[in-house]
Short mmCIF file of C-alpha atoms in Angstrom, two decimals:
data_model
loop_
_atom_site.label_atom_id
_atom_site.label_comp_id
_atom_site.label_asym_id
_atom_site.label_seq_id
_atom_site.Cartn_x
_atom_site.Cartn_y
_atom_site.Cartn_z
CA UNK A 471 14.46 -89.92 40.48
CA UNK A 472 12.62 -87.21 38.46
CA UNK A 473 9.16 -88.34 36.75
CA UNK A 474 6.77 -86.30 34.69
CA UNK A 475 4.55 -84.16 35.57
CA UNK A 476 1.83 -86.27 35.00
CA UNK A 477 2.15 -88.13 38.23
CA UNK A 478 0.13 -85.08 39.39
CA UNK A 479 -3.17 -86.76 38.52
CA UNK A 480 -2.31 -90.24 37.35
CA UNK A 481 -1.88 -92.65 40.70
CA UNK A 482 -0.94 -95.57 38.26
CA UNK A 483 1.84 -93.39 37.30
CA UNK A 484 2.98 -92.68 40.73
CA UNK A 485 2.06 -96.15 41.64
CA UNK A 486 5.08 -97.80 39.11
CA UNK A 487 7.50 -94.74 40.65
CA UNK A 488 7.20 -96.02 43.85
CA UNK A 489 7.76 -99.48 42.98
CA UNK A 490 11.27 -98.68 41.33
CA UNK A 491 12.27 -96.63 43.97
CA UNK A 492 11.43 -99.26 46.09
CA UNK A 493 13.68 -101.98 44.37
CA UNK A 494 16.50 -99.31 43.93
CA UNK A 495 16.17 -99.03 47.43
CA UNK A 496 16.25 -102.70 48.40
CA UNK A 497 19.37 -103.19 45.80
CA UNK A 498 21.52 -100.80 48.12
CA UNK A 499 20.81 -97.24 46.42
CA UNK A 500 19.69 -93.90 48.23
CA UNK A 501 16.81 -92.52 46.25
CA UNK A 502 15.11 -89.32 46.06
CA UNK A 503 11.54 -89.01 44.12
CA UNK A 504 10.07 -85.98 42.87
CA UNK A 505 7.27 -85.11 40.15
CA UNK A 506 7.68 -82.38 38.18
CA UNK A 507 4.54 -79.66 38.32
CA UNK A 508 2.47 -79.43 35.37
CA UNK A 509 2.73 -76.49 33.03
CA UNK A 510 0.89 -73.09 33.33
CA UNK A 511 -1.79 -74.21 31.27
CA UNK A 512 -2.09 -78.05 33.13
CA UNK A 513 0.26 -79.48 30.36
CA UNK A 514 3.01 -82.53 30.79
CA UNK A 515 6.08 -81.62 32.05
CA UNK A 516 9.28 -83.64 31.50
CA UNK A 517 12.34 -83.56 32.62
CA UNK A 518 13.85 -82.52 29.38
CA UNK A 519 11.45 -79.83 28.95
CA UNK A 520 12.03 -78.18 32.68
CA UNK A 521 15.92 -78.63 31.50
CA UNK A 522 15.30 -76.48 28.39
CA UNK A 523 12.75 -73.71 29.96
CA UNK A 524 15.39 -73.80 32.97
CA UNK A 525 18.62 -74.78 32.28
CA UNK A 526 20.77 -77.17 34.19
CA UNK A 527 21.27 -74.28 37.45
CA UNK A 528 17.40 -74.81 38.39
CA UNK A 529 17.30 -78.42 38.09
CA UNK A 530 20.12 -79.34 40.11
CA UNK A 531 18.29 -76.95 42.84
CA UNK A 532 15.20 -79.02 41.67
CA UNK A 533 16.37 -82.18 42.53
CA UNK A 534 17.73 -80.79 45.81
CA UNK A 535 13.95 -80.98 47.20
CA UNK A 536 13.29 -84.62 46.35
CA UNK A 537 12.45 -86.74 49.58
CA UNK A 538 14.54 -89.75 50.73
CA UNK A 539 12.47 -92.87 49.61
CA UNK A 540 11.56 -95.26 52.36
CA UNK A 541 11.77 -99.06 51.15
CA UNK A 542 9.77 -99.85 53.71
CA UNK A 543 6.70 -98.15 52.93
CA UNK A 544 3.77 -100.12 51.20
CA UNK A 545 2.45 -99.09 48.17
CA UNK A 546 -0.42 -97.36 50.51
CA UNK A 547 2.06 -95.89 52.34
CA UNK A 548 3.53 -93.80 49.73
CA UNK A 549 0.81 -92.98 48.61
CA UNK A 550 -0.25 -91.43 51.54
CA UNK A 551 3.54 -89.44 51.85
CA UNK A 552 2.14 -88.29 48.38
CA UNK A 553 -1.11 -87.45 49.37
CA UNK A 554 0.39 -85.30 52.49
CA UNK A 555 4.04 -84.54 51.23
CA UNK A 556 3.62 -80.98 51.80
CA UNK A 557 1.70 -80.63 54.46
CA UNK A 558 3.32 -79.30 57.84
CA UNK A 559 2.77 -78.81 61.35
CA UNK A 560 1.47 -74.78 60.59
CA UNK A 561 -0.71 -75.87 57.79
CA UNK A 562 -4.52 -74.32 59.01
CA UNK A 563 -6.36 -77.08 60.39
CA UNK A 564 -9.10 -76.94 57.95
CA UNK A 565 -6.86 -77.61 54.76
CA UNK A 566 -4.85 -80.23 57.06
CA UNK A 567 -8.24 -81.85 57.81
CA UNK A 568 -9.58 -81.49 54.07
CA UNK A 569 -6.09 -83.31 52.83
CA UNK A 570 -6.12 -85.65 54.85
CA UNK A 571 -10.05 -86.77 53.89
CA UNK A 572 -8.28 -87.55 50.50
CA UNK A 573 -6.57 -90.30 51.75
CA UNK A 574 -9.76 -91.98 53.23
CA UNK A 575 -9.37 -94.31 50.08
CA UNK A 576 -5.97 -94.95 50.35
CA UNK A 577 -6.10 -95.62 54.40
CA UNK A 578 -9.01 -98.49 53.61
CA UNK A 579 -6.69 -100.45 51.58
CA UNK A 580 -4.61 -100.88 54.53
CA UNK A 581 -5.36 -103.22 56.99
CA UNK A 582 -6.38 -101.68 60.76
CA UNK A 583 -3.37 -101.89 62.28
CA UNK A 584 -1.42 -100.18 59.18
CA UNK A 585 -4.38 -97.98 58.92
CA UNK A 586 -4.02 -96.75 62.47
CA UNK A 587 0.42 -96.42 62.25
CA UNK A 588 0.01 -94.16 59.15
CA UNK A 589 -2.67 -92.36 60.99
CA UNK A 590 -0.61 -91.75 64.56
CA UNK A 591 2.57 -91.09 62.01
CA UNK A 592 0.30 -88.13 60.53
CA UNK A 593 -0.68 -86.95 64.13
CA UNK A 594 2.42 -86.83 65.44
CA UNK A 595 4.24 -85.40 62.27
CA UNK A 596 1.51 -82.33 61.84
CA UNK A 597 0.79 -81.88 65.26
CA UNK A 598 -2.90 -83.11 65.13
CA UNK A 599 -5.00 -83.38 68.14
CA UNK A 600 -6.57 -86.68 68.63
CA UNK A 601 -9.95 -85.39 68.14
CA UNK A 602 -8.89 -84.15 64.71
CA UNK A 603 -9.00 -87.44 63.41
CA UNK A 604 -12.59 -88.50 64.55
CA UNK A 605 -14.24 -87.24 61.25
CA UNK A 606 -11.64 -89.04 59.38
CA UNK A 607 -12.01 -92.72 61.31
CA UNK A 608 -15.44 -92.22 61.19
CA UNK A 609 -15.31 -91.73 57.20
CA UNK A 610 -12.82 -94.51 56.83
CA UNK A 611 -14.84 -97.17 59.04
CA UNK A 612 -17.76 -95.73 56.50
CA UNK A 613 -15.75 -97.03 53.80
CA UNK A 614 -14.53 -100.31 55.05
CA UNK A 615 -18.75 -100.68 55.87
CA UNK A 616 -19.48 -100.40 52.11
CA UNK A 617 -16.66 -102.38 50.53
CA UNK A 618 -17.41 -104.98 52.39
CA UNK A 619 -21.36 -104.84 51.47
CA UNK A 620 -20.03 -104.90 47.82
CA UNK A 621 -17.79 -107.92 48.21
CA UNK A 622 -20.81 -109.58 49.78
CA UNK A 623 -22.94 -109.00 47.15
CA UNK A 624 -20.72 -110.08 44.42
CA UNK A 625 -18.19 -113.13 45.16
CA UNK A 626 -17.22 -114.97 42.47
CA UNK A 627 -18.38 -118.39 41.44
CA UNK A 628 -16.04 -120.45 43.14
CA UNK A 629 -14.68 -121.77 39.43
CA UNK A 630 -14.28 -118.23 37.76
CA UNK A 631 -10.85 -117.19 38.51
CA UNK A 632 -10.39 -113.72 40.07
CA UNK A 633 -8.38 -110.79 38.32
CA UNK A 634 -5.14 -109.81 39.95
CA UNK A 635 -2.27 -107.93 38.95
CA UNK A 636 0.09 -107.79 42.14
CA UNK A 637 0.78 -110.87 44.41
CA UNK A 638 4.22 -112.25 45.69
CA UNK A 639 6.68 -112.95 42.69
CA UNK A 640 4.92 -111.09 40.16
CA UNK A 641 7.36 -109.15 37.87
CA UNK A 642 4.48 -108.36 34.98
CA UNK A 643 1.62 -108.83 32.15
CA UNK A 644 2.61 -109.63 29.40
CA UNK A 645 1.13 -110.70 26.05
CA UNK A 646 0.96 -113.92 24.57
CA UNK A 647 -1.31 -115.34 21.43
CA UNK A 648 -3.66 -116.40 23.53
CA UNK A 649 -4.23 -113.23 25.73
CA UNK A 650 -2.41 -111.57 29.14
CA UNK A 651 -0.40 -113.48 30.75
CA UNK A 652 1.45 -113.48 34.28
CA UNK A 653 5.03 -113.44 34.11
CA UNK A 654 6.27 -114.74 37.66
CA UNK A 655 9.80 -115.07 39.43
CA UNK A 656 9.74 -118.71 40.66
CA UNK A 657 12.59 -120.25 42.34
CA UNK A 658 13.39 -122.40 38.84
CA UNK A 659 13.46 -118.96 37.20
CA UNK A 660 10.83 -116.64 34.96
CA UNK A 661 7.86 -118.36 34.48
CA UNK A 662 4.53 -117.23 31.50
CA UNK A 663 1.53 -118.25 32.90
CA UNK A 664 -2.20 -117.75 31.80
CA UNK A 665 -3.37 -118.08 35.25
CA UNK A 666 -1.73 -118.41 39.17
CA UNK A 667 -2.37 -119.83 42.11
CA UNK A 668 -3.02 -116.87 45.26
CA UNK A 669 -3.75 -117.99 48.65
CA UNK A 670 -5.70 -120.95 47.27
CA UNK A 671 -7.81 -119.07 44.92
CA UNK A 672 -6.95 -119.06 40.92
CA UNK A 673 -6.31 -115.68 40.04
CA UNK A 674 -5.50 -114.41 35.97
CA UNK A 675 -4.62 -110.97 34.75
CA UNK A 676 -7.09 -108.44 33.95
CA UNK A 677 -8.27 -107.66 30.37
CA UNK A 678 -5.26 -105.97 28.33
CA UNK A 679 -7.95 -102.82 27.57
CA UNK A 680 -8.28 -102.46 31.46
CA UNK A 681 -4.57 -101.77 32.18
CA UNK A 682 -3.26 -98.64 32.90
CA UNK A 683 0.04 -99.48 31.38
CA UNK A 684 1.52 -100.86 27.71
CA UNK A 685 1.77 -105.03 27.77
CA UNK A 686 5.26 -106.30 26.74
CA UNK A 687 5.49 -109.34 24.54
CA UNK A 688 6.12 -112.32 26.68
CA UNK A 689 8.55 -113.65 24.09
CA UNK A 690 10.46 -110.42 24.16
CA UNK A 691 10.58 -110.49 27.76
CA UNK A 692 11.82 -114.08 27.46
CA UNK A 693 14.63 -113.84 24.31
CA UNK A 694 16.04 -110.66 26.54
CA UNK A 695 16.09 -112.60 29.58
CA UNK A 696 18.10 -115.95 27.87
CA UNK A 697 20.09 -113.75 25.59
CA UNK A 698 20.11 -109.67 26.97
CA UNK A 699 22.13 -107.00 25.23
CA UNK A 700 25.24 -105.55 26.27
CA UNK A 701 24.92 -102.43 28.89
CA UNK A 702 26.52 -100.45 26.25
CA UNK A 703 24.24 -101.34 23.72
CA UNK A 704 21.25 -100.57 25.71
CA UNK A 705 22.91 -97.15 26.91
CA UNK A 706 23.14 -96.26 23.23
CA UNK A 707 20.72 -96.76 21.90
CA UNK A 708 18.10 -94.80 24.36
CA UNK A 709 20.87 -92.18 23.70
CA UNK A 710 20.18 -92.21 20.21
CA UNK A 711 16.20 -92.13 20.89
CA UNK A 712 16.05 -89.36 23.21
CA UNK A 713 18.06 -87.65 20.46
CA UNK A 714 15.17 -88.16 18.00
CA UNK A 715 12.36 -87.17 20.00
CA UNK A 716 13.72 -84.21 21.55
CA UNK A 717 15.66 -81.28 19.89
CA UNK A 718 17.99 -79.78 23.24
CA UNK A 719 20.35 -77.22 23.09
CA UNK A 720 23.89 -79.67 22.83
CA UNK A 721 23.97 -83.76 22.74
CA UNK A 722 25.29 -83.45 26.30
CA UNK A 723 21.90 -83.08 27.58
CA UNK A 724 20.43 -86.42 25.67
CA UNK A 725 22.94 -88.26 27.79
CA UNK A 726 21.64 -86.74 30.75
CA UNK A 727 18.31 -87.67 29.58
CA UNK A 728 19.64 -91.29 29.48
CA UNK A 729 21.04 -91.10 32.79
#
C-alpha cells in the first residue's frame, strides 16, 4: 500500500494506514506499506503525482522497498517500526540513540512488558549494547512518573463519561442529529450508539472539532450497510473521480489510481 506523503508528519495519518494494513493482513493478504517523501519544497506527495514526475518504471522500483506488514504489531508497535524503519546496525550511535529518544512517547503507551519486547527487538536488531538503552528507560520511566501524576490530578467525576475513540468492536464516529456517535460491531450486527460501556466505565466519542479525521453520517453508514452498491458500481465511480481531480497522461493511469 502506497499513502501520501503526508504520513511524514501526521501520526493520525499513519495511525489509520496501519490499521488497514492490519485488517488486510488478518483477511489473508500480504501487504507492503510505504509513504511517499514529501516534495523538495515540504509539499504533499501522492501517488499520482510521483506517477506523473516519474513514470510507471520508478514506481514499480518504488514499491519494491515497501516492508512486509506485521498483523501482529499493536498500533505502538508500528509506530515504533516507523519511528526506526531505517535505522540499521551501522547507523552512528549518537543518531541511533537520538531516534530512538523519539519513541519515548510511543514506548509509554505500551504496557512494561510490551515496552521492554520492542525495546530488546531494537537491541538486538541494531546491535545496541545494553547500556545504550539506560538514558532511554530512564526517560521513559520519567514519563510513565508524570502521566500518572496527571491522571491523579484529574479523574473524572465518577458520572461524567470518559472520551474514547478505540476499544474492542469499534468500527467508527459517526454523526448523528444529536452529535458523534459510536458505531460498534456487536454480535446482533452494527450498532449507533451515543455512548458505550468500556471495562465498566461509560465512555462517548470525543467532540467532532477534536478529530483528526472527517465524521461519516451514521445513516449513510447504515443505508450502505442494509442496501450496499454493486462492486462495479463502486469501482466506477472512484474511476470517474480520480479522473476529475487529476489530469494524467492516458485514462489507464486513473484505473491504477483506483486500484
Amino acid at each position: 500500500m502506497l499513502f501520501d506523503s503526508d504520513a511524514h508528519d501526521n501520526a493520525h495519518v499513519r495511525l489509520v494506514a496501519f490499521r488497514l494494513a492490519r485488517e488486510l493482513s488478518r483477511q489473508g493478504a500480504q501487504v507492503g506499506i510505504l509513504f511517499l517523501l514529501p516534495g523538495l519544497g515540504g509539499e504533499k506527495v501522492g501517488p499520482g503525482d510521483y506517477l506523473v514526475a516519474h513514470g510507471p518504471a520508478a514506481l514499480r522500483e518504488l514499491l519494491k522497498t515497501a516492508l512486509t506488514f506485521n498483523a501482529a504489531w499493536t498500533d505502538q508497535e508500528a509506530e515504533g517500526w516507523w519511528q526506526t524503519r531505517d535505522l540499521a546496525p551501522d547507523t552512528p550511535g549518537p543518531e541511533k540513540l537520538k531516534r530512538l529518544a523519539a519513541l519515548v512517547p510511543v514506548l509509554a503507551r505500551l504496557s512494561q512488558s510490551e515496552a521492554a519486547a520492542l525495546l530488546e527487538e531494537l537491541r538486538q536488531r541494531l546491535k545496541l549494547q545494553a547500556a545504550d538503552l539506560t538514558a532511554l528507560k530512564g526517560d521513559l520511566k520519567q514519563v510513565r512518573k508524570e502521566g500518572r501524576r496527571r491522571r491523579k490530578g484529574a479523574e473524572p467525576a465518577a458520572s461524567e463519561p470518559e472520551f474514547s475513540a478505540s476499544f474492542p468492536g469499534l468500527v467508527d464516529i459517526v454523526a448523528t442529529d444529536d452529535g458523534p456517535a459510536f458505531l460498534v460491531l456487536t454480535p446482533d450486527g452494527p450498532v449507533v450508539a451515543p455512548t458505550w460501556e468500556v471495562d465498566g466505565k461509560e465512555v462517548q466519542p470525543p467532540p467532532v472539532d477534536k478529530l483528526p479525521w472527517l465524521v461519516p453520517r451514521a445513516s449513510e453508514v447504515m443505508r450502505m450497510i442494509t442496501d450496499p452498491e454493486p462492486p462495479a458500481k463502486l469501482w466506477a465511480d472512484l474511476v470517474q473521480w480520480f479522473s476529475g481531480v487529476s489530469e494524467l497522461p492516458s485514462p489507464g493511469y486513473h484505473l491504477l489510481q483506483a486500484a
